Structures are given as C-alpha cells and as structure tokens.
Short mmCIF file of C-alpha atoms and ligand atoms in Angstrom, two decimals:
data_model
loop_
_atom_site.label_atom_id
_atom_site.label_comp_id
_atom_site.label_asym_id
_atom_site.label_seq_id
_atom_site.Cartn_x
_atom_site.Cartn_y
_atom_site.Cartn_z
CA UNK A 30 1.62 2.26 27.30
CA UNK A 31 5.39 3.24 27.02
CA UNK A 32 7.47 0.84 24.98
CA UNK A 33 11.30 0.91 25.05
CA UNK A 34 12.90 -0.93 22.18
CA UNK A 35 16.82 -1.62 22.86
CA UNK A 36 19.77 -2.00 20.56
CA UNK A 37 17.98 -2.76 17.14
CA UNK A 38 19.50 -1.88 13.98
CA UNK A 39 17.22 0.77 12.44
CA UNK A 40 15.98 1.18 9.02
CA UNK A 41 14.10 4.44 8.41
CA UNK A 42 14.05 2.90 5.41
CA UNK A 43 17.61 4.06 5.14
CA UNK A 44 19.98 1.98 7.34
CA UNK A 45 20.53 4.36 10.29
CA UNK A 46 22.45 1.89 12.69
CA UNK A 47 21.97 0.72 16.15
CA UNK A 48 19.83 2.82 18.31
CA UNK A 49 17.15 2.63 21.18
CA UNK A 50 13.45 3.60 20.23
CA UNK A 51 10.99 5.17 22.87
CA UNK A 52 7.57 4.89 22.04
CA UNK A 53 4.70 6.75 24.36
CA UNK A 54 1.00 7.01 23.50
CA UNK A 55 0.61 7.11 19.79
CA UNK A 56 4.14 8.48 19.02
CA UNK A 57 7.72 7.70 18.78
CA UNK A 58 9.10 10.31 21.22
CA UNK A 59 12.99 9.46 21.17
CA UNK A 60 15.54 7.75 19.09
CA UNK A 61 18.97 7.69 20.62
CA UNK A 62 21.96 5.52 20.74
CA UNK A 63 21.15 4.71 24.54
CA UNK A 64 18.05 5.54 25.96
CA UNK A 65 17.97 5.14 30.14
CA UNK A 66 14.86 5.61 31.73
CA UNK A 67 14.88 6.39 35.64
CA UNK A 68 11.19 6.06 36.42
CA UNK A 69 8.84 4.01 38.38
CA UNK A 70 6.22 4.09 35.40
CA UNK A 71 5.34 0.94 33.74
CA UNK A 72 7.81 0.42 30.86
CA UNK A 73 7.79 -2.39 28.47
CA UNK A 74 11.17 -3.15 27.20
CA UNK A 75 12.11 -5.22 24.17
CA UNK A 76 15.35 -6.44 23.60
CA UNK A 77 16.02 -5.70 20.03
CA UNK A 78 19.55 -6.65 19.68
CA UNK A 79 18.85 -9.53 17.28
CA UNK A 80 16.38 -7.68 15.33
CA UNK A 81 16.13 -4.81 12.83
CA UNK A 82 13.52 -2.04 13.39
CA UNK A 83 11.65 -1.08 10.30
CA UNK A 84 8.77 1.45 9.77
CA UNK A 85 5.27 -0.24 10.06
CA UNK A 86 4.35 -1.23 6.36
CA UNK A 87 1.85 0.69 4.29
CA UNK A 88 -0.26 -1.33 1.99
CA UNK A 89 -1.66 1.45 -0.49
CA UNK A 90 -4.31 -0.90 -2.25
CA UNK A 91 -6.52 -3.28 -0.19
CA UNK A 92 -9.99 -4.29 -0.78
CA UNK A 93 -10.59 -4.14 3.12
CA UNK A 94 -14.30 -4.41 2.91
CA UNK A 95 -14.00 -7.33 0.23
CA UNK A 96 -14.04 -7.24 -3.57
CA UNK A 97 -14.48 -9.46 -6.44
CA UNK A 98 -17.83 -10.90 -7.52
CA UNK A 99 -16.80 -11.41 -11.12
CA UNK A 100 -18.07 -14.92 -11.08
CA UNK A 101 -21.49 -14.19 -9.36
CA UNK A 102 -22.41 -13.38 -5.84
CA UNK A 103 -20.79 -16.18 -4.34
CA UNK A 104 -17.46 -14.93 -5.69
CA UNK A 105 -17.77 -11.75 -3.68
CA UNK A 106 -14.49 -11.68 -1.39
CA UNK A 107 -14.48 -11.44 2.32
CA UNK A 108 -13.64 -8.54 4.52
CA UNK A 109 -9.95 -8.36 5.70
CA UNK A 110 -9.15 -9.33 9.26
CA UNK A 111 -7.04 -7.49 11.91
CA UNK A 112 -5.09 -10.82 11.97
CA UNK A 113 -4.35 -10.72 8.22
CA UNK A 114 -2.97 -7.04 8.80
CA UNK A 115 -0.76 -7.96 11.73
CA UNK A 116 0.45 -11.14 9.90
CA UNK A 117 1.43 -8.81 6.89
CA UNK A 118 3.34 -6.28 9.12
CA UNK A 119 0.84 -3.58 7.86
CA UNK A 120 -0.17 -0.76 10.22
CA UNK A 121 -1.33 1.46 7.61
CA UNK A 122 -4.05 0.68 4.69
CA UNK A 123 -5.63 2.55 1.79
CA UNK A 124 -8.96 0.72 1.29
CA UNK A 125 -10.65 0.61 -2.12
CA UNK A 126 -13.65 -0.55 -3.56
CA UNK A 127 -13.38 -2.50 -7.13
CA UNK A 128 -15.13 -4.07 -9.84
CA UNK A 129 -18.34 -4.06 -7.86
CA UNK A 130 -19.44 -0.43 -7.14
CA UNK A 131 -23.09 -1.24 -7.00
CA UNK A 132 -23.26 -4.36 -4.41
CA UNK A 133 -20.65 -2.31 -2.39
CA UNK A 134 -20.44 1.21 -1.50
CA UNK A 135 -18.64 4.18 0.03
CA UNK A 136 -20.59 3.80 3.29
CA UNK A 137 -19.53 0.33 3.61
CA UNK A 138 -15.82 0.91 2.90
CA UNK A 139 -15.65 3.95 5.59
CA UNK A 140 -17.32 1.85 8.20
CA UNK A 141 -14.64 -0.95 7.65
CA UNK A 142 -11.99 1.67 7.73
CA UNK A 143 -13.30 2.99 10.91
CA UNK A 144 -13.60 -0.59 12.18
CA UNK A 145 -9.85 -1.03 11.50
CA UNK A 146 -9.09 2.35 13.24
CA UNK A 147 -10.65 0.99 16.36
CA UNK A 148 -8.85 -2.16 16.24
CA UNK A 149 -5.72 -0.25 16.10
CA UNK A 150 -4.56 0.01 12.33
CA UNK A 151 -4.46 3.26 10.46
CA UNK A 152 -7.00 3.08 7.57
CA UNK A 153 -7.59 5.61 4.83
CA UNK A 154 -9.68 5.07 1.76
CA UNK A 155 -9.99 6.08 -2.10
CA UNK A 156 -13.59 7.37 -3.13
CA UNK A 157 -15.21 5.56 -5.91
CA UNK A 158 -14.56 2.14 -7.41
CA UNK A 159 -14.01 0.98 -10.97
CA UNK A 160 -16.61 2.92 -12.42
CA UNK A 161 -17.12 6.39 -13.83
CA UNK A 162 -18.97 8.67 -13.11
CA UNK A 163 -17.51 8.22 -9.73
CA UNK A 164 -20.07 7.25 -6.88
CA UNK A 165 -18.82 9.12 -3.95
CA UNK A 166 -19.98 9.26 -0.30
CA UNK A 167 -21.15 12.82 -0.16
CA UNK A 168 -22.43 14.56 -3.51
CA UNK A 169 -19.11 15.08 -4.99
CA UNK A 170 -15.30 14.02 -5.29
CA UNK A 171 -14.34 17.51 -3.81
CA UNK A 172 -16.67 17.08 -0.76
CA UNK A 173 -15.22 13.80 -0.12
CA UNK A 174 -11.66 14.72 -0.14
CA UNK A 175 -12.11 18.21 1.57
CA UNK A 176 -14.23 17.07 4.51
CA UNK A 177 -13.61 13.33 5.09
CA UNK A 178 -9.96 12.83 6.93
CA UNK A 179 -9.82 9.24 5.72
CA UNK A 180 -10.48 10.03 1.99
CA UNK A 181 -6.86 10.48 0.09
CA UNK A 182 -8.16 10.23 -3.33
CA UNK A 183 -10.36 8.47 -6.02
CA UNK A 184 -10.19 5.16 -7.08
CA UNK A 185 -9.42 2.46 -8.37
CA UNK A 186 -10.70 3.55 -11.70
CA UNK A 187 -10.48 1.15 -14.33
CA UNK A 188 -9.14 1.47 -17.47
CA UNK A 189 -7.97 -0.69 -20.31
CA UNK A 190 -9.73 -3.49 -18.99
CA UNK A 191 -13.00 -5.32 -20.06
CA UNK A 192 -14.55 -4.91 -16.59
CA UNK A 193 -14.14 -0.81 -16.77
CA UNK A 194 -16.74 1.56 -17.50
CA UNK A 195 -14.70 2.72 -20.65
CA UNK A 196 -14.07 6.27 -19.19
CA UNK A 197 -13.30 8.80 -21.74
CA UNK A 198 -10.39 11.13 -22.04
CA UNK A 199 -12.63 14.16 -20.79
CA UNK A 200 -14.25 12.21 -17.99
CA UNK A 201 -10.75 11.03 -16.42
CA UNK A 202 -9.49 14.74 -17.19
CA UNK A 203 -12.42 16.19 -15.14
CA UNK A 204 -11.83 13.72 -12.18
CA UNK A 205 -8.21 14.35 -12.20
CA UNK A 206 -8.75 18.12 -12.16
CA UNK A 207 -11.43 17.82 -9.37
CA UNK A 208 -8.85 15.79 -7.35
CA UNK A 209 -6.36 18.40 -7.69
CA UNK A 210 -8.42 21.47 -6.54
CA UNK A 211 -10.01 19.54 -3.66
CA UNK A 212 -6.76 18.09 -2.31
CA UNK A 213 -5.29 21.71 -2.68
CA UNK A 214 -8.16 23.01 -0.63
CA UNK A 215 -7.96 20.23 2.01
CA UNK A 216 -4.13 20.22 2.34
CA UNK A 217 -3.82 16.91 0.87
CA UNK A 218 -1.78 15.18 -1.92
CA UNK A 219 -4.80 13.88 -3.79
CA UNK A 220 -4.21 10.74 -5.66
CA UNK A 221 -5.91 9.32 -8.60
CA UNK A 222 -5.65 5.62 -8.04
CA UNK A 223 -5.96 3.90 -11.62
CA UNK A 224 -6.59 0.12 -12.16
CA UNK A 225 -4.90 -0.75 -15.32
CA UNK A 226 -6.07 -3.69 -17.01
CA UNK A 227 -4.58 -6.02 -19.54
CA UNK A 228 -6.15 -3.89 -22.58
CA UNK A 229 -3.84 -2.28 -25.27
CA UNK A 230 -4.63 1.15 -24.32
CA UNK A 231 -2.57 1.02 -20.88
CA UNK A 232 -1.44 4.69 -19.80
CA UNK A 233 -2.37 6.42 -23.15
CA UNK A 234 -5.17 8.56 -21.67
CA UNK A 235 -3.37 9.36 -18.52
CA UNK A 236 -0.20 10.54 -20.73
CA UNK A 237 -2.60 12.46 -22.81
CA UNK A 238 -4.16 14.29 -19.79
CA UNK A 239 -0.55 15.05 -18.43
CA UNK A 240 0.56 16.38 -21.82
CA UNK A 241 -2.34 18.30 -22.65
CA UNK A 242 -3.57 19.89 -19.41
CA UNK A 243 -2.02 21.44 -16.38
CA UNK A 244 -2.36 18.73 -14.10
CA UNK A 245 0.63 17.33 -12.62
CA UNK A 246 1.69 13.81 -13.18
CA UNK A 247 2.16 13.23 -9.30
CA UNK A 248 -1.59 13.12 -8.96
CA UNK A 249 -1.90 9.50 -10.82
CA UNK A 250 -0.84 6.39 -9.34
CA UNK A 251 -1.59 3.40 -11.87
CA UNK A 252 -1.68 0.12 -10.17
CA UNK A 253 -1.21 -3.46 -11.48
CA UNK A 254 2.01 -2.17 -13.47
CA UNK A 255 3.30 -5.55 -13.44
CA UNK A 256 0.43 -7.55 -14.98
CA UNK A 257 1.72 -8.03 -18.35
CA UNK A 258 4.99 -7.41 -20.38
CA UNK A 259 3.50 -4.60 -22.39
CA UNK A 260 1.96 -3.00 -19.21
CA UNK A 261 5.44 -3.11 -17.56
CA UNK A 262 6.85 -1.73 -20.71
CA UNK A 263 4.73 1.32 -20.60
CA UNK A 264 5.32 1.77 -17.00
CA UNK A 265 9.07 2.14 -17.66
CA UNK A 266 8.14 4.91 -20.08
CA UNK A 267 6.08 6.60 -17.64
CA UNK A 268 8.68 6.09 -14.94
CA UNK A 269 11.04 8.02 -17.34
CA UNK A 270 8.40 10.88 -17.62
CA UNK A 271 8.41 11.28 -13.75
CA UNK A 272 5.26 9.38 -13.00
CA UNK A 273 4.53 7.09 -9.95
CA UNK A 274 3.74 3.30 -10.73
CA UNK A 275 2.40 0.45 -8.24
CA UNK A 276 3.26 -3.17 -8.63
CA UNK A 277 0.88 -6.05 -7.18
CA UNK A 278 2.33 -8.46 -5.07
CA UNK A 279 -0.56 -10.92 -4.78
CA UNK A 280 -0.21 -13.37 -7.50
CA UNK A 281 -0.93 -17.02 -8.71
CA UNK A 282 1.38 -19.27 -10.79
CA UNK A 283 -1.12 -18.82 -13.64
CA UNK A 284 -0.71 -15.16 -13.89
CA UNK A 285 3.16 -15.52 -14.10
CA UNK A 286 2.71 -18.29 -16.86
CA UNK A 287 0.49 -15.93 -18.74
CA UNK A 288 3.23 -13.21 -18.65
CA UNK A 289 2.97 -11.12 -15.41
CA UNK A 290 6.20 -9.76 -14.29
CA UNK A 291 7.27 -11.17 -10.91
CA UNK A 292 7.79 -7.94 -8.61
CA UNK A 293 11.67 -9.06 -7.95
CA UNK A 294 12.44 -9.18 -11.67
CA UNK A 295 10.36 -5.74 -12.26
CA UNK A 296 12.70 -4.14 -9.56
CA UNK A 297 15.78 -5.52 -11.03
CA UNK A 298 14.80 -4.05 -14.44
CA UNK A 299 14.07 -0.80 -13.10
CA UNK A 300 17.24 -0.58 -11.33
CA UNK A 301 19.48 -1.62 -14.34
CA UNK A 302 17.72 1.02 -16.37
CA UNK A 303 18.70 3.43 -13.36
CA UNK A 304 15.02 4.70 -13.12
CA UNK A 305 13.92 6.12 -9.79
CA UNK A 306 12.86 3.39 -7.40
CA UNK A 307 11.51 6.47 -5.19
CA UNK A 308 8.64 6.45 -7.82
CA UNK A 309 7.46 3.03 -7.37
CA UNK A 310 5.33 1.28 -4.69
CA UNK A 311 4.24 -2.10 -3.75
CA UNK A 312 0.68 -3.04 -2.78
CA UNK A 313 -1.04 -6.22 -2.06
CA UNK A 314 -4.34 -5.98 -3.63
CA UNK A 315 -5.40 -7.80 -0.65
CA UNK A 316 -8.86 -9.38 -0.40
CA UNK A 317 -9.27 -8.56 -3.93
CA UNK A 318 -10.15 -11.47 -6.32
CA UNK A 319 -7.41 -12.78 -8.42
CA UNK A 320 -9.62 -13.98 -11.30
CA UNK A 321 -8.23 -15.75 -14.41
CA UNK A 322 -10.00 -15.61 -17.83
CA UNK A 323 -9.57 -17.56 -21.09
CA UNK A 324 -8.89 -15.66 -24.25
CA UNK A 325 -12.62 -14.92 -24.67
CA UNK A 326 -12.58 -13.30 -21.42
CA UNK A 327 -14.69 -15.98 -19.78
CA UNK A 328 -14.02 -16.68 -16.01
CA UNK A 329 -12.14 -19.74 -15.40
CA UNK A 330 -10.94 -19.39 -11.80
CA UNK A 331 -10.62 -17.36 -8.69
CA UNK A 332 -8.17 -16.78 -5.82
CA UNK A 333 -8.01 -14.30 -3.15
CA UNK A 334 -5.15 -11.63 -2.86
CA UNK A 335 -3.42 -11.42 0.58
CA UNK A 336 -1.81 -8.47 2.38
CA UNK A 337 0.96 -10.92 3.59
CA UNK A 338 2.28 -10.87 -0.04
CA UNK A 339 3.45 -7.12 0.50
CA UNK A 340 6.30 -7.94 2.69
CA UNK A 341 6.80 -11.53 1.33
CA UNK A 342 7.84 -9.84 -1.83
CA UNK A 343 10.23 -7.41 -0.19
CA UNK A 344 11.86 -10.62 1.26
CA UNK A 345 12.07 -12.14 -1.88
CA UNK A 346 13.67 -9.14 -3.51
CA UNK A 347 16.51 -9.37 -0.80
CA UNK A 348 16.74 -13.15 -0.63
CA UNK A 349 16.21 -14.13 -4.47
CA UNK A 350 16.71 -10.66 -6.29
CA UNK A 351 19.93 -9.65 -4.01
CA UNK A 352 18.65 -6.23 -3.61
CA UNK A 353 19.50 -4.37 -0.42
CA UNK A 354 16.56 -4.11 2.10
CA UNK A 355 16.88 -0.50 2.56
CA UNK A 356 16.44 0.03 -1.38
CA UNK A 357 13.07 -2.23 -1.66
CA UNK A 358 11.75 -1.46 2.00
CA UNK A 359 10.95 2.09 0.85
CA UNK A 360 8.46 0.74 -1.68
CA UNK A 361 6.11 -0.02 1.30
CA UNK A 362 7.21 2.63 3.64
CA UNK A 363 8.35 5.86 2.47
CA UNK A 364 7.12 6.08 -0.84
CA UNK A 365 3.62 5.44 -0.41
CA UNK A 366 3.70 7.76 2.52
CA UNK A 367 5.05 10.33 0.26
CA UNK A 368 2.68 9.85 -2.74
CA UNK A 369 -0.53 9.72 -0.60
CA UNK A 370 0.56 12.41 1.60
CA UNK A 371 0.56 10.59 4.92
CA UNK A 372 2.26 13.04 7.10
CA UNK A 373 3.50 10.85 10.18
CA UNK A 374 3.86 7.46 8.46
CA UNK A 375 6.72 5.88 6.39
CA UNK A 376 9.63 6.46 8.54
CA UNK A 377 10.96 5.82 11.99
CA UNK A 378 11.36 9.43 13.09
CA UNK A 379 10.85 11.46 16.26
CA UNK A 380 7.00 12.64 16.47
CA UNK A 381 6.09 9.96 13.79
CA UNK A 382 3.45 7.55 14.71
CA UNK A 383 4.63 4.74 16.75
CA UNK A 384 4.26 2.03 14.02
CA UNK A 385 7.20 -0.49 14.19
CA UNK A 386 7.94 -3.75 12.75
CA UNK A 387 10.68 -5.67 14.20
CA UNK A 388 12.15 -8.45 12.17
CA UNK A 389 14.84 -11.25 12.53
CA UNK A 390 18.09 -9.92 11.37
CA UNK A 391 19.02 -13.06 9.42
CA UNK A 392 15.70 -14.44 8.05
CA UNK A 393 13.92 -10.97 7.93
CA UNK A 394 10.84 -12.67 9.44
CA UNK A 395 8.24 -10.45 11.28
CA UNK A 396 8.53 -11.06 15.11
CA UNK A 397 6.99 -8.07 16.76
CA UNK A 398 4.40 -5.44 15.43
CA UNK A 399 3.66 -2.26 17.14
CA UNK A 400 0.88 0.16 15.76
CA UNK A 401 0.06 3.53 16.93
CA UNK A 402 2.04 2.85 20.17
CA UNK A 403 0.32 -0.74 20.80
CA UNK A 404 1.98 -3.97 20.73
CA UNK A 405 -0.36 -6.18 18.33
CA UNK A 406 2.53 -9.05 18.11
CA UNK A 407 5.30 -10.11 20.19
CA UNK A 408 8.11 -12.67 19.43
CA UNK A 409 5.92 -14.08 16.68
CA UNK A 410 2.75 -14.38 18.68
CA UNK A 411 -0.26 -12.39 17.95
CA UNK A 412 -1.57 -10.54 20.82
CA UNK A 413 -4.73 -9.12 19.52
CA UNK A 414 -7.46 -10.58 17.31
CA UNK A 415 -10.34 -8.57 15.70
CA UNK A 416 -13.88 -8.94 16.95
CA UNK A 417 -15.55 -12.21 15.69
CA UNK A 418 -12.14 -13.86 14.53
CA UNK A 419 -11.88 -17.45 16.06
ZN1 ZN B 530 -7.33 -3.10 -9.70
#
C-alpha cells in the first residue's frame, strides 16, 4: 500500500514543521514540503492538516506473553493483544519475562514476538527473566544475542528486590561482559535491562561494575527508577555519571501514596537539575502485574500494567507538566531506539520504517496509526484486530 499524509506538522521527535510524508511498502520513502503524485496507482491519501505526525512509539519493557503470578497461578497475567498496542500507539515493543521464569520461558516469549510481527507490530525481546543464572533460548546468552535477530539483550534481571535471585556482583559482571562481547560480534548495542526493586541496594552493584571493570555504562538500562524516592535519587546520581534510566508509566494510586514518583514530577525534576533527558526512557511494564505488598512483603492486591499508559504519560507531561511535546516525545521514540540500537526506528526520516502516529494537534489524542506501512487505525477507529480478539 502507498500512503500519502498531507500537511501534517512533523515531530521527528524534534519539531520539523509542516511536511508531506510518503510511505511505500514498509518504509518512509519521501518527506517534503509538498509531494505531488501523478500516478494511476492506488494511493491512500490522509489529510493531516489538523494532525501532528509522530514516530511510532517504542515501548521498551512489556510482558507481551504475560507476567505476574506473585499471588499464585490464577494471578498470572494475560498476553498482550494487538488492539492494546494499537490503542497505545505502540508500533515497536521489547518483550520480557518477569518474576516467573519457570512457568514461562523464552520459547513462549519468542513465539509471542513472532505472532505480533505477523500481526504488524515490530517485536524484539530480552533473553532471561528476573533470575540468575539467566535461562536462555539457546545454550548461552552469547548464542541468543548473536544468532537471534529479535533478541537485543538480557533481562529483566531483578536486583534489590525480595523477588530477585539475589545475584552477586560477580554474576552480574559476567552477564554484562557476555552481553558486551556478543553484541559487538552481532553488530548490536546489547542491553542489560535491570529490574530495580524497592530494596536499599538500588544501583550499588551496577555502579561497582562500571567503576571496577571496563564494561561501559551504556549497556545497562535499569527500569522502575521512579518506584520510590530513594530509587529516584539514586537514578539522578546515575544520570550524572552518564547512565541510562527507565521510568515505568503503569501505576496505581496506592503506589503513588506509598511514595512512587509520578513520571511528570520525575521529568520536571530532571529538567530542573539540567540532567540529560536523552538518557531517560519511559516504558509501560504493560501486562506486568502491579502487586501491592504490606510491610512484611505479604501480597495485598494486584492490577495489570497497560501499554496505553506510555503515551498517556507523555500527554500528562505536556498538559499537566507544561513540558514541550518534542522534549518528552523522545523518551518513547528516539531514546529507546538509540539505547537498544533499533536502526530504523524512533524517527520520521526517509528509509526509516513506516511507523507513524497521527494525533490531534490540540488534544494530542491518537487518531491514526501506521505500522510498517500498514494502516492499523484511522480517524479513531481500529481497522485490524488480532486473531481471537472479540
Ligand atoms: Zn520489573
């Protein structure tokens, strides 16, 4: 299909101005002030004059094959649906396993990623789960990263959490070293996605690895860095050292009451300190469980993370936090694309993938979604559902 979007204001995520965008096959083939087509080939023309054109959103931490289970088998969370991703404007996802690396495994995670690819979404995964030693798809982290295109790194490995496998400094160093070498050999960036719990340790081991080995800080992406004030503070110091941090956008009121930093406040505080927003990402933790525990770590309740929270949080940053769209949009586009080494993602550029979100210029609500050159939503209406979705 050939799609021509006329006259929309482009955010790359930087604000570029009004342009036409031509998409053919899977890719963006032209971005110009005016594109005129003299052809009798079927072209879908979208009037974009009241719309902003944004790069398809990247959600870099989603339990695509389900997660949870902390309250027994009936609390295992469901797989994500195509509609969930379309509603969230997410055209690229990084899937991950979580607490349960026994009842769920890499074969299931990769199968789900392949299913999403068939349905029109770009899906990558991390190898492993919370646990160390890392349970891989092949016989090693190196083989997984080198020979499986979908695998971009390892994770989410849990530290500083009562659900972690209490990994030692030596174990974490060896994992990071293996990710570094394998990703060099594979021409990938190589990410070690670290789940940070609410314990007191936070980033101590990661910082020690960076300080005492030759492994560059860019390989680590600690997530849930807004989960508590002491975790957030450690994240600010880590940013100062040049590290990357990820904030989780799915939340429940109980988390905020217990001291979780709302993403809007977190971004404002980072900006006030003059720290580098290019080193910050948002991810939804979609389909993950949002368990609440009492002071003795006994489970008291559980809700489900949603990918729709990713872009909703960007809108909150704009409307409640008065942060410019182009400043916060990169947290779900250019930044994750750079950190994970997704070569044709995160920008609206010629030869990049045809992943475009069109939003209302006033309300910023998602109107239209194009993923890999295919229209999945138009004028607020979802055009394609996943198999077995009602
Ligand atoms: Zn996690």
